[in-house]
Tab-separated table of C-alpha atoms in Angstrom:
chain	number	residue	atom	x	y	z
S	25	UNK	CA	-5.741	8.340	-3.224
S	26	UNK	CA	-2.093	9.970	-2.499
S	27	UNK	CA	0.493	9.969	0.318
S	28	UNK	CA	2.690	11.935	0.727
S	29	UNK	CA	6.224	12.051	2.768
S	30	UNK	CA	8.054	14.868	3.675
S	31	UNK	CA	11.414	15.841	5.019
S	32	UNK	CA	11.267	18.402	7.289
S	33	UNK	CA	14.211	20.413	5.771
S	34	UNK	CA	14.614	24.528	5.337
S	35	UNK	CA	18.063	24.684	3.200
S	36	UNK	CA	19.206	27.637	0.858
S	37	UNK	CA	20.159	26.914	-2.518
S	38	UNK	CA	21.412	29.803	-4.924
S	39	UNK	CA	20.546	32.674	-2.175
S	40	UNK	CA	16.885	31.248	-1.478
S	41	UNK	CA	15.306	29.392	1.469
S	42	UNK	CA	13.968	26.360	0.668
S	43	UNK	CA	11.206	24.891	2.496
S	44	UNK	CA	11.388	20.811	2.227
S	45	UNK	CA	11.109	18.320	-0.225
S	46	UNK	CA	7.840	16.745	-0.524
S	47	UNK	CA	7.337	13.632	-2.217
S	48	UNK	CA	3.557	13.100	-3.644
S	49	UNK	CA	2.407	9.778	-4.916
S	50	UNK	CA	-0.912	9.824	-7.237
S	51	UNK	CA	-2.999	8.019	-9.075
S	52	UNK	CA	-2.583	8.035	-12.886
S	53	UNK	CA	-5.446	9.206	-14.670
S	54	UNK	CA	-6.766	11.627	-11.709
S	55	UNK	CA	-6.593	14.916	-11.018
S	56	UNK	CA	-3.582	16.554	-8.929
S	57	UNK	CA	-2.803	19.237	-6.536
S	58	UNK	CA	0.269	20.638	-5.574
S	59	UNK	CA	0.402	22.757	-2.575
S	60	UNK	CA	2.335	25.512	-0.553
S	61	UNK	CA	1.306	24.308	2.766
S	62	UNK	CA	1.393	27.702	5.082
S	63	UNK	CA	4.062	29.411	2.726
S	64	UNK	CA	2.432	32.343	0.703
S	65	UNK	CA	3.241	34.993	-1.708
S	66	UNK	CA	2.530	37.940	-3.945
S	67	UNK	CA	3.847	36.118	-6.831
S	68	UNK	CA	4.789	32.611	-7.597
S	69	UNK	CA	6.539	30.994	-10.338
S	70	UNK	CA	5.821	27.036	-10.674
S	71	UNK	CA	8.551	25.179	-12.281
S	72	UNK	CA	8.654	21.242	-13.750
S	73	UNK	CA	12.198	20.044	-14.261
S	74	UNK	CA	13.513	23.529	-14.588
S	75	UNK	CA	11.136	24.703	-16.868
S	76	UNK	CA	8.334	27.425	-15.712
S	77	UNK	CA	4.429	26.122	-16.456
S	78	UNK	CA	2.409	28.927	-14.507
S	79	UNK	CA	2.882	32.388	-12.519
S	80	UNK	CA	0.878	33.981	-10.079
S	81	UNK	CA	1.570	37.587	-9.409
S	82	UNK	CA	-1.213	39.471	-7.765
S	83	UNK	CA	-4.096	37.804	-7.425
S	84	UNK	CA	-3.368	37.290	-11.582
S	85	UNK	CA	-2.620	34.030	-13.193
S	86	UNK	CA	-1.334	32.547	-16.753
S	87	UNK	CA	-0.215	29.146	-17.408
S	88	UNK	CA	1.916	26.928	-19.679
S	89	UNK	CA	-0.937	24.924	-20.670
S	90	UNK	CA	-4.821	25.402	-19.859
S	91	UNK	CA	-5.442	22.204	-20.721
S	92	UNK	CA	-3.063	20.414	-18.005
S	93	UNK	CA	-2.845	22.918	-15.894
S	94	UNK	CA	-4.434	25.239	-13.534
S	95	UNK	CA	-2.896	27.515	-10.698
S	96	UNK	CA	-5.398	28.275	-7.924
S	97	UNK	CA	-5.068	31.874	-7.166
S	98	UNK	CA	-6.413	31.922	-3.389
S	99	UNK	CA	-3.557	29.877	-2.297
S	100	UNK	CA	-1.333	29.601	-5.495
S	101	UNK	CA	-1.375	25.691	-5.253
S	102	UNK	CA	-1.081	24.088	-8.698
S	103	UNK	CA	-3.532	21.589	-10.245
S	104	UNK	CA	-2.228	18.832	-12.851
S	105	UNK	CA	-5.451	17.698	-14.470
S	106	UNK	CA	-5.407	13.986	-15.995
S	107	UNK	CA	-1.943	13.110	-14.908
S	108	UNK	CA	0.120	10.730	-16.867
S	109	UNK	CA	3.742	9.072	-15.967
S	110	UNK	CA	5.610	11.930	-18.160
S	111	UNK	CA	3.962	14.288	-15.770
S	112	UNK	CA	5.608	13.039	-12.886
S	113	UNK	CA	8.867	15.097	-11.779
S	114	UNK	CA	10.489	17.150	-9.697
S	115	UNK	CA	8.035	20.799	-9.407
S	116	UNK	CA	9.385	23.652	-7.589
S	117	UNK	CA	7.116	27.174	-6.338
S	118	UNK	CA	9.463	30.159	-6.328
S	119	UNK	CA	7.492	32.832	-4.210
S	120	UNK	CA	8.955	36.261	-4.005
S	121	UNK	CA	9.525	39.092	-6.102
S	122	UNK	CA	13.347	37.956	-5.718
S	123	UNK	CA	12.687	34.396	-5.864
S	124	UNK	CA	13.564	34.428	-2.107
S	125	UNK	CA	12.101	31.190	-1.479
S	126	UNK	CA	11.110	27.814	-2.875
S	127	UNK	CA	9.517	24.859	-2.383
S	128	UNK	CA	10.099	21.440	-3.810
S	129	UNK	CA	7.803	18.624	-4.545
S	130	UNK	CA	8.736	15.281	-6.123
S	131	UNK	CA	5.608	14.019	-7.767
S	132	UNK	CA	5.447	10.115	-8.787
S	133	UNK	CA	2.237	8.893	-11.271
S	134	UNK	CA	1.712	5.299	-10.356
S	135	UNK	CA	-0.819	3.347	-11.795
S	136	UNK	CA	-3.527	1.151	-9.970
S	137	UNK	CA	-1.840	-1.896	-8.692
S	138	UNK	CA	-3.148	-5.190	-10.750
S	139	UNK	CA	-5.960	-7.832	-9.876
S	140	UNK	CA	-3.528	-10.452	-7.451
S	141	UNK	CA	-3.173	-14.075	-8.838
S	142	UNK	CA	-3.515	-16.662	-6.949
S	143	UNK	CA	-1.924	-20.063	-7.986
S	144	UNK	CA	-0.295	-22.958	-6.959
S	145	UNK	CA	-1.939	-24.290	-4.230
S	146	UNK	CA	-0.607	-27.502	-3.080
S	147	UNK	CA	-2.206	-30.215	-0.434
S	148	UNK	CA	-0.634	-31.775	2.341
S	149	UNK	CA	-2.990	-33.833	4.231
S	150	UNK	CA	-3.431	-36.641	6.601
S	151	UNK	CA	-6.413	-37.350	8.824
S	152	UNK	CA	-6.159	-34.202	10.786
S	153	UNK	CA	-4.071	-31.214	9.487
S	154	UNK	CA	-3.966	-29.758	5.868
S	155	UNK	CA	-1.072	-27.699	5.319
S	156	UNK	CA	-1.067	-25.388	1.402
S	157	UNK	CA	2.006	-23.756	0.158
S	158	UNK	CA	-0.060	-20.731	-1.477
S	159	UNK	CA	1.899	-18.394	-3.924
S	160	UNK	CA	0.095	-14.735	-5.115
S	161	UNK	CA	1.212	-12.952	-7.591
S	162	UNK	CA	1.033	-9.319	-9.283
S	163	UNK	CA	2.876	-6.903	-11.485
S	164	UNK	CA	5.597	-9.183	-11.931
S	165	UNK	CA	6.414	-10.016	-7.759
S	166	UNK	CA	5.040	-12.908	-5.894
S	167	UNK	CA	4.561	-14.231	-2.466
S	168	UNK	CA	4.960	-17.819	-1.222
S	169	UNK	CA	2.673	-18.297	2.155
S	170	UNK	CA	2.728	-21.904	4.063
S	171	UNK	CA	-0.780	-21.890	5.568
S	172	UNK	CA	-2.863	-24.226	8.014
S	173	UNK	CA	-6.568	-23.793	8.027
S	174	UNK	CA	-5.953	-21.305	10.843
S	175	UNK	CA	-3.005	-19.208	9.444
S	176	UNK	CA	-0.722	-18.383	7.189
S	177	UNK	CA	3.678	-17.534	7.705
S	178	UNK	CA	5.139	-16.202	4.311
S	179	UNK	CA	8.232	-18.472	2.974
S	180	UNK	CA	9.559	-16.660	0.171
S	181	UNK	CA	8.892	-12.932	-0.385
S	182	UNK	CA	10.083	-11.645	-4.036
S	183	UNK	CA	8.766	-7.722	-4.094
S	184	UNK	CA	9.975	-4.870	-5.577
S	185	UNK	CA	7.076	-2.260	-6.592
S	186	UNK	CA	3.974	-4.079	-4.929
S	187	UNK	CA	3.449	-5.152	-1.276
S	188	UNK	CA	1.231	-8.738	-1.114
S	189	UNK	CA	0.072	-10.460	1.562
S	190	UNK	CA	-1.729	-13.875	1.874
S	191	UNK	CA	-4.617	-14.489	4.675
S	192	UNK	CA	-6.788	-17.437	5.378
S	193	UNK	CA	-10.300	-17.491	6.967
S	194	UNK	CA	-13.851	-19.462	7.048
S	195	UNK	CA	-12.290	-21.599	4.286
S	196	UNK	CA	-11.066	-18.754	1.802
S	197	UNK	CA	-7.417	-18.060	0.819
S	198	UNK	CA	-7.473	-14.248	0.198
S	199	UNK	CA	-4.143	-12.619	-1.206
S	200	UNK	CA	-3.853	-8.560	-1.204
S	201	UNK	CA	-1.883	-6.598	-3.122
S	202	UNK	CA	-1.119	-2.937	-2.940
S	203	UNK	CA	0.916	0.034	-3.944
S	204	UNK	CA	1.027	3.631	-3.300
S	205	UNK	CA	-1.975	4.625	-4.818
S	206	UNK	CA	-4.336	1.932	-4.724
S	207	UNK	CA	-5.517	-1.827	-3.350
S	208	UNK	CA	-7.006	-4.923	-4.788
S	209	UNK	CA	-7.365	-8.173	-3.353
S	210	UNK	CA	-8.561	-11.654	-4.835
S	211	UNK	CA	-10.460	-14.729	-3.029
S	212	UNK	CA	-10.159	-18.301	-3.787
S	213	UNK	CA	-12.083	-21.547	-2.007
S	214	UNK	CA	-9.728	-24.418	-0.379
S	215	UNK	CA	-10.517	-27.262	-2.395
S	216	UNK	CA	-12.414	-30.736	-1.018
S	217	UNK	CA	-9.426	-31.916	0.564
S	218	UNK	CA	-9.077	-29.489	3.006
S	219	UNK	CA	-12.941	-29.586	3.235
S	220	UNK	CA	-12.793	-32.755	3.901
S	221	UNK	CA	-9.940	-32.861	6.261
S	222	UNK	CA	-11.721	-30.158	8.464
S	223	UNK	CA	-15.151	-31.618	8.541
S	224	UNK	CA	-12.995	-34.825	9.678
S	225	UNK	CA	-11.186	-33.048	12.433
S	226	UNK	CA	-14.407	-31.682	13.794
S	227	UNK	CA	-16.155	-34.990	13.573
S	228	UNK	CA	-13.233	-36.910	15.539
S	229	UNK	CA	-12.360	-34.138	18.120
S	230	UNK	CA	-15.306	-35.008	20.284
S	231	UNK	CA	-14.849	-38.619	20.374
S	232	UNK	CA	-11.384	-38.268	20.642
S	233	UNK	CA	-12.131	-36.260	24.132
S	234	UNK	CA	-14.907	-38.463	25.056
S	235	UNK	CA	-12.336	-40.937	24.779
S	236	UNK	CA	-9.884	-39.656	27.012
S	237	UNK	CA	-12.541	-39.078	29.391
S	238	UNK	CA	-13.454	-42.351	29.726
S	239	UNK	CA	-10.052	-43.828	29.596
S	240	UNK	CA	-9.446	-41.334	32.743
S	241	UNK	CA	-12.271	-42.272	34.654
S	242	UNK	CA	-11.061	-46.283	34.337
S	243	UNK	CA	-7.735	-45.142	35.588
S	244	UNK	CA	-8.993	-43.294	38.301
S	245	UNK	CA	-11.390	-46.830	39.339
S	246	UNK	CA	-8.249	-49.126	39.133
S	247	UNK	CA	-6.122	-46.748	41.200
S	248	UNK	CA	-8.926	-46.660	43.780
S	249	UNK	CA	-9.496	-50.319	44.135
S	250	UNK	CA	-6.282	-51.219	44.475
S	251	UNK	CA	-5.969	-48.732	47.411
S	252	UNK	CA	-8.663	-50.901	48.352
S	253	UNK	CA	-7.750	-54.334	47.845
């Protein structure tokens, strides 16, 4: 999985046009291609951090390394195979015989976000309601939901690589937890008291309106006998 965000930016730096600066998120571990969009040349000179790892010129290729990379001659995009954290960096194609212009891509190895943690769930309950302060955690930020049965509002939000979010439905708290590059989320049953409050609320709700109902209707026959009387 990748995403990418670009800034739509042609600039000239040291007498070339450059076209953008693209930064690529990927997945560590996977296989990675850099590419030129619509620009094209003759020959094209891939750079990492200042230092050159392939050329293209004519149709012809060579590379740095065979094993990490590969330059795909049709459309002189660059591969990265089995990308690691020290491959990510700042990669720049120089097209032109003269170097006449470039483009930039910022690429940023992440890996997969971990399994969320749920924990400290605590029980508020009286005959009718259940309220659960929830907190998920993963890769060192949490999340502090107050939930209902019905839904959760977040309380206290501590992130700073991973975006988590806490849902509840048909009984299950489940907390999600992402990053760039990937998604996992974790499930975890309400405990008997909540159960038991539920099954409660359902088993009281219709007496409770049955109730009303008749109390109305024994209003209604007072007010019209003593219209009456």
């Amino acid at each position: 999985m990748k995403m990418t965000e670009n800034e739509e930016l042609i600039l000239k730096r040291n007498g070339a046009w450059m076209h953008g600066i693209h930064q690529q998120y990927e997945l560590l571990g996977g296989t990675v291609q850099l590419s030129l969009g619509e620009q094209r040349s003759i020959k094209i000179k891939w750079k990492k951090d200042d230092f050159v790892v392939a050329v293209v010129e004519r149709g012809r290729s060579r590379t740095k390394s065979e094993d990490k990379f590969i330059v795909n001659a049709s459309d002189g995009s660059l591969i990265i195979k089995n990308v690691t954290e020290r491959d990510s960096g700042r990669y720049e194609a120089v097209l032109g015989e003269w170097e006449e212009e470039i483009v930039e891509i910022h690429l940023i190895v992440l890996e997969a976000v971990s399994e969320p943690i749920i924990g400290s769930i605590l029980h508020q309950s009286d005959s009718f309601t259940c309220n659960i302060s929830v907190v998920c955690s993963a890769d060192g930020d949490s999340v502090t939901y107050d939930c209902s049965l019905q839904h959760c509002t977040p309380s206290n939000i501590s992130l700073t690589r991973v975006e988590i979010t806490i849902a509840i439905e048909n009984g299950l708290v489940e907390c999600t937890a992402s990053n760039r590059v990937s998604t996992k989320k974790s499930l975890q049953q309400i405990n008997d008291a909540c159960s038991k409050t539920s099954a409660e609320v359902a088993w009281h709700f219709p007496w409770i309106t049955v109730g009303w109902a008749l109390g109305g209707a024994l209003l209604a026959c007072f007010l019209i006998a003593s219209l009456y009387s």
